[in-house]
Every structure is written in structure tokens, then in C-alpha cells.
Tab-separated table of C-alpha atoms in Angstrom:
chain	number	residue	atom	x	y	z
A	327	MET	CA	14.263	12.388	-1.713
A	328	LYS	CA	17.166	14.275	-0.069
A	329	GLU	CA	14.855	17.161	0.852
A	330	ALA	CA	12.387	14.734	2.482
A	331	ILE	CA	15.132	12.899	4.403
A	332	ASP	CA	16.696	16.168	5.626
A	333	PHE	CA	13.291	17.362	6.796
A	334	LEU	CA	12.462	14.121	8.642
A	335	THR	CA	15.850	13.778	10.335
A	336	SER	CA	15.464	17.333	11.612
A	337	LYS	CA	12.069	16.417	13.067
A	338	ASN	CA	13.000	13.189	14.827
A	339	LEU	CA	16.272	11.480	15.678
A	340	ILE	CA	14.828	8.020	15.022
A	341	PHE	CA	14.994	8.679	11.277
A	342	ARG	CA	18.679	9.581	11.474
A	343	GLU	CA	19.325	6.438	13.538
A	344	ILE	CA	17.484	4.226	11.023
A	345	ILE	CA	19.548	5.632	8.126
A	346	GLU	CA	22.848	5.385	10.029
A	347	LYS	CA	22.166	1.766	10.947
A	348	TYR	CA	20.368	0.437	7.856
A	349	GLY	CA	20.993	2.915	5.033
A	350	LEU	CA	18.417	4.663	2.875
A	351	PRO	CA	15.062	3.009	2.163
A	352	GLN	CA	13.867	1.756	-1.196
A	353	ILE	CA	11.143	3.980	-2.641
A	354	PRO	CA	8.426	1.551	-3.799
A	355	LYS	CA	7.078	2.035	-7.316
A	356	ARG	CA	4.368	0.090	-9.089
A	357	PRO	CA	2.619	0.731	-12.399
A	358	GLN	CA	-0.753	2.458	-12.283
A	359	GLY	CA	-3.744	0.436	-13.372
A	360	PHE	CA	-6.094	-2.480	-12.916
A	361	GLU	CA	-3.409	-5.148	-12.395
A	362	THR	CA	-1.884	-3.321	-9.431
A	363	LEU	CA	-5.289	-2.874	-7.782
A	364	VAL	CA	-5.892	-6.633	-8.166
A	365	LEU	CA	-2.497	-7.323	-6.574
A	366	LEU	CA	-3.314	-4.949	-3.690
A	367	ILE	CA	-6.611	-6.749	-3.056
A	368	LEU	CA	-4.663	-10.027	-2.900
A	369	GLU	CA	-2.155	-8.454	-0.473
A	370	GLN	CA	-4.801	-7.501	2.086
A	371	GLN	CA	-4.026	-9.251	5.396
A	372	VAL	CA	-1.490	-11.685	3.902
A	373	SER	CA	2.234	-11.466	3.186
A	374	ILE	CA	3.406	-9.701	0.028
A	375	ASP	CA	5.202	-12.897	-1.087
A	376	SER	CA	2.116	-15.073	-0.730
A	377	ALA	CA	-0.062	-12.538	-2.588
A	378	LYS	CA	2.519	-12.229	-5.351
A	379	ALA	CA	2.580	-16.016	-5.867
A	380	THR	CA	-1.224	-16.036	-6.276
A	381	PHE	CA	-1.077	-13.011	-8.593
A	382	LEU	CA	1.500	-14.735	-10.840
A	383	LYS	CA	-0.750	-17.828	-11.005
A	384	ILE	CA	-3.652	-15.640	-12.147
A	385	LYS	CA	-1.479	-13.973	-14.808
A	386	ALA	CA	-0.157	-17.304	-16.062
A	387	TYR	CA	-3.723	-18.612	-16.319
A	388	ARG	CA	-5.349	-15.588	-17.971
A	389	VAL	CA	-4.245	-12.047	-18.852
A	390	CYS	CA	-5.252	-9.876	-15.880
A	391	THR	CA	-7.745	-7.512	-17.531
A	392	PRO	CA	-11.172	-6.389	-16.278
A	393	GLU	CA	-12.787	-8.354	-19.141
A	394	ASN	CA	-11.066	-11.616	-18.147
A	395	MET	CA	-11.467	-11.212	-14.383
A	396	ALA	CA	-15.194	-10.461	-14.747
A	397	ILE	CA	-15.893	-13.767	-16.526
A	398	LEU	CA	-13.527	-16.031	-14.566
A	399	SER	CA	-15.647	-18.408	-12.483
A	400	ASP	CA	-15.466	-18.657	-8.690
A	401	GLU	CA	-14.146	-22.224	-9.125
A	402	GLU	CA	-11.334	-20.981	-11.359
A	403	PHE	CA	-10.391	-18.301	-8.839
A	404	ARG	CA	-10.445	-20.896	-6.054
A	405	SER	CA	-8.172	-23.220	-8.048
A	406	LEU	CA	-5.709	-20.305	-8.331
A	407	GLY	CA	-5.690	-19.848	-4.544
A	408	VAL	CA	-7.988	-16.810	-4.303
A	409	SER	CA	-10.431	-16.758	-1.370
A	410	ARG	CA	-14.166	-16.391	-1.991
A	411	GLN	CA	-14.137	-12.889	-0.472
A	412	LYS	CA	-11.219	-11.634	-2.583
A	413	THR	CA	-12.761	-13.198	-5.696
A	414	LYS	CA	-15.848	-11.086	-5.024
A	415	TYR	CA	-13.734	-7.912	-4.566
A	416	ILE	CA	-11.785	-8.497	-7.806
A	417	LYS	CA	-15.042	-9.021	-9.720
A	418	ILE	CA	-16.556	-5.840	-8.222
A	419	LEU	CA	-13.460	-3.906	-9.340
A	420	ALA	CA	-13.573	-5.435	-12.836
A	421	GLU	CA	-17.294	-4.623	-13.233
A	422	ALA	CA	-16.737	-1.028	-12.049
A	423	VAL	CA	-14.098	-0.534	-14.752
A	424	LEU	CA	-16.199	-2.225	-17.456
A	425	ASN	CA	-19.306	-0.212	-16.498
A	426	LYS	CA	-17.244	3.008	-16.590
A	427	GLU	CA	-17.991	3.665	-12.895
A	428	LEU	CA	-14.231	3.841	-12.372
A	429	ASP	CA	-11.686	5.305	-14.774
A	430	ILE	CA	-8.360	4.130	-13.323
A	431	GLU	CA	-6.257	6.087	-15.842
A	432	SER	CA	-7.820	9.388	-14.735
A	433	LEU	CA	-6.837	8.869	-11.072
A	434	ALA	CA	-3.310	10.146	-11.760
A	435	LEU	CA	-4.764	13.558	-12.643
A	436	LYS	CA	-6.809	13.923	-9.451
A	437	PRO	CA	-5.965	15.085	-5.915
A	438	ALA	CA	-5.395	12.308	-3.339
A	439	GLN	CA	-8.686	13.010	-1.552
A	440	GLN	CA	-10.686	12.635	-4.768
A	441	VAL	CA	-8.887	9.363	-5.594
A	442	ARG	CA	-9.825	8.115	-2.105
A	443	GLU	CA	-13.469	9.125	-2.527
A	444	GLU	CA	-13.724	7.272	-5.852
A	445	LEU	CA	-11.997	4.067	-4.767
A	446	ILE	CA	-13.586	3.779	-1.306
A	447	LYS	CA	-17.008	3.320	-2.985
A	448	LEU	CA	-15.906	-0.141	-4.159
A	449	LYS	CA	-16.471	-2.970	-1.695
A	450	GLY	CA	-13.148	-4.584	-0.897
A	451	ILE	CA	-11.078	-1.449	-1.400
A	452	GLY	CA	-10.442	0.263	1.929
A	453	ASN	CA	-8.092	2.944	3.180
A	454	TRP	CA	-5.008	0.694	3.350
A	455	THR	CA	-5.368	-0.349	-0.309
A	456	ILE	CA	-5.952	3.265	-1.345
A	457	ASP	CA	-2.970	4.528	0.683
A	458	ILE	CA	-0.646	1.988	-0.948
A	459	TYR	CA	-1.976	2.748	-4.445
A	460	LEU	CA	-1.505	6.488	-3.868
A	461	MET	CA	2.023	5.987	-2.529
A	462	PHE	CA	3.348	3.264	-4.861
A	463	CYS	CA	1.584	4.179	-8.111
A	464	LEU	CA	0.800	7.889	-7.894
A	465	GLN	CA	3.874	8.818	-5.804
A	466	GLU	CA	1.815	10.736	-3.215
A	467	PRO	CA	4.451	12.178	-0.811
A	468	ASP	CA	2.372	12.793	2.304
A	469	LEU	CA	0.579	9.671	3.546
A	470	ILE	CA	1.063	7.438	6.556
A	471	PRO	CA	-0.995	4.223	6.375
A	472	LEU	CA	-2.002	3.604	9.981
A	473	GLY	CA	-3.907	0.533	8.821
A	474	ASP	CA	-0.543	-1.117	8.125
A	475	ILE	CA	0.636	-3.476	10.871
A	476	ALA	CA	4.362	-2.933	10.203
A	477	VAL	CA	3.997	0.862	10.420
A	478	VAL	CA	1.917	0.699	13.616
A	479	ASN	CA	4.237	-1.808	15.318
A	480	THR	CA	7.333	0.218	14.423
A	481	ILE	CA	5.795	3.434	15.804
A	482	LYS	CA	4.956	1.546	19.007
A	483	GLU	CA	8.497	0.202	19.247
A	484	LEU	CA	10.450	3.359	18.374
A	485	LEU	CA	8.201	6.101	19.725
A	486	ASP	CA	6.323	4.256	22.468
A	487	ILE	CA	2.982	5.529	21.145
A	488	HIS	CA	0.270	2.869	21.358
A	489	ASP	CA	-2.926	4.743	20.578
A	490	LYS	CA	-3.936	5.203	16.906
A	491	ASN	CA	-5.299	8.716	17.486
A	492	GLU	CA	-2.077	9.748	19.197
A	493	MET	CA	-0.117	8.277	16.271
A	494	GLU	CA	-2.246	10.325	13.862
A	495	ILE	CA	-1.548	13.522	15.808
A	496	HIS	CA	2.172	12.811	16.324
A	497	THR	CA	2.859	11.948	12.677
A	498	GLN	CA	1.336	15.222	11.455
A	499	GLN	CA	4.671	16.871	12.272
A	500	TRP	CA	6.233	14.735	9.500
A	501	SER	CA	4.000	16.380	6.872
A	502	PRO	CA	4.519	17.071	3.941
A	503	TYR	CA	6.755	13.956	3.773
A	504	ARG	CA	4.811	11.307	5.675
A	505	SER	CA	5.151	8.783	2.829
A	506	TYR	CA	8.946	8.998	3.140
A	507	ALA	CA	8.616	8.529	6.906
A	508	THR	CA	6.579	5.406	6.118
A	509	TYR	CA	9.318	4.084	3.793
A	510	LEU	CA	11.869	4.573	6.583
A	511	LEU	CA	9.650	2.793	9.127
A	512	TRP	CA	9.117	-0.138	6.731
A	513	HIS	CA	12.854	-0.223	6.007
A	514	TYR	CA	13.569	-0.500	9.743
A	515	TYR	CA	10.865	-3.140	10.277
A	516	LEU	CA	12.012	-5.377	7.398
A	517	THR	CA	15.776	-5.030	7.828
A	518	ARG	CA	15.553	-5.811	11.571
A	519	ARG	CA	13.791	-9.044	10.624
A	520	ASN	CA	16.219	-9.889	7.795
A	521	ARG	CA	13.403	-9.679	5.283
A	522	LYS	CA	13.776	-8.385	1.769
A	523	ILE	CA	10.744	-7.305	-0.198
A	524	THR	CA	10.438	-6.559	-3.871
A	525	TYR	CA	7.593	-4.077	-4.210
């Protein structure tokens, strides 16, 4: 991590300022596997806390395996607080694993681009979900999820860049440590708002 932080602070003063004011960021880690992908589907476009509460309800109701999620009825999902759309996405994921279209365990052995190509085929799993899985579970060091509202808003605030394409170009200078830049931007965003998140 020290190497990444040294590199980023040499590239842009905002990273040094974030660390001086708020300390070092937490590096998010989550276990690889089906459960985490289900949690990430639940986290799409809602708060992490709200998604986590729903996820814990699912786990208390039934062990979160592809076999169980595939046979859970829409009514059962609804009673656990899962929207119709996310129910559909979780079932698509479960079926893909059961039908051997997706081997989640093998993702750890593949380059990031190949992981993206395999996961993007599944309806309900887009680039944001893939970015977070790559960063949190597979510890990919060089990703910046520009589909993430907190990251985009922090870049707007600190760098006064408002166009996504310009953000893409500007953040290339943070390679090969863009994931660490992301952790610093999240750290700034959350600490400024007095929010604590357990990844």
C-alpha cells in the first residue's frame, strides 16, 4: 500500500491533503464467491447499509447458495425486501452457476478483462458490480469505477472535472494504482459526511 500511496501523492496533491486531514483509507476486502455477487446485486443503486440488511434477512431465511436462490419463489424474495428486478438478477446468476455457464472460483485465476467479459454476459451484472468484485474480492489494483456516484462526485468536487470522458482521461495518470486512488476518494467522501462503512 505504501508504494501506491507514495505514487499517488506524487501525482496529485489532493491525495496528500486527504491523508493529512483524514488518515489512510481502509482497503475493502470481501470473500470471493456467489454470496458476494448476490450482495453486490442488492447494493446496486441503494445504500450499502440497506443492502446489507436485506442480505442478512436472506441468509437468516435460507443459506445463500445457487441451489437455494434458484428455487426461492418471487413471493419469498419480496417478503425479504428484494425488488422484482433484483430477484430476477439473483436467479439469473444462480442458474448460470448451476448450469456451469459461470465458474466463480476460476475468476481469481483470470485477468481482469476476462473476468469482465464473463460477468458482463449476465443480465443484472454491469460494470459497477464487476469493478467492485474485482477490487474487493480479487484485489485488482488498477480500477476506477466511474459508475460510482461517490467517486464521480468527489472528482467533481476536488478536481473540478465534470465530464465522464475527461475523468477517464485524467485518472489514467493514476495507473497502475487507480483502485487505491478510489479508496482515497471514498475515504474523503465518507469521512466528510461522518459516515462509517463496513465493507
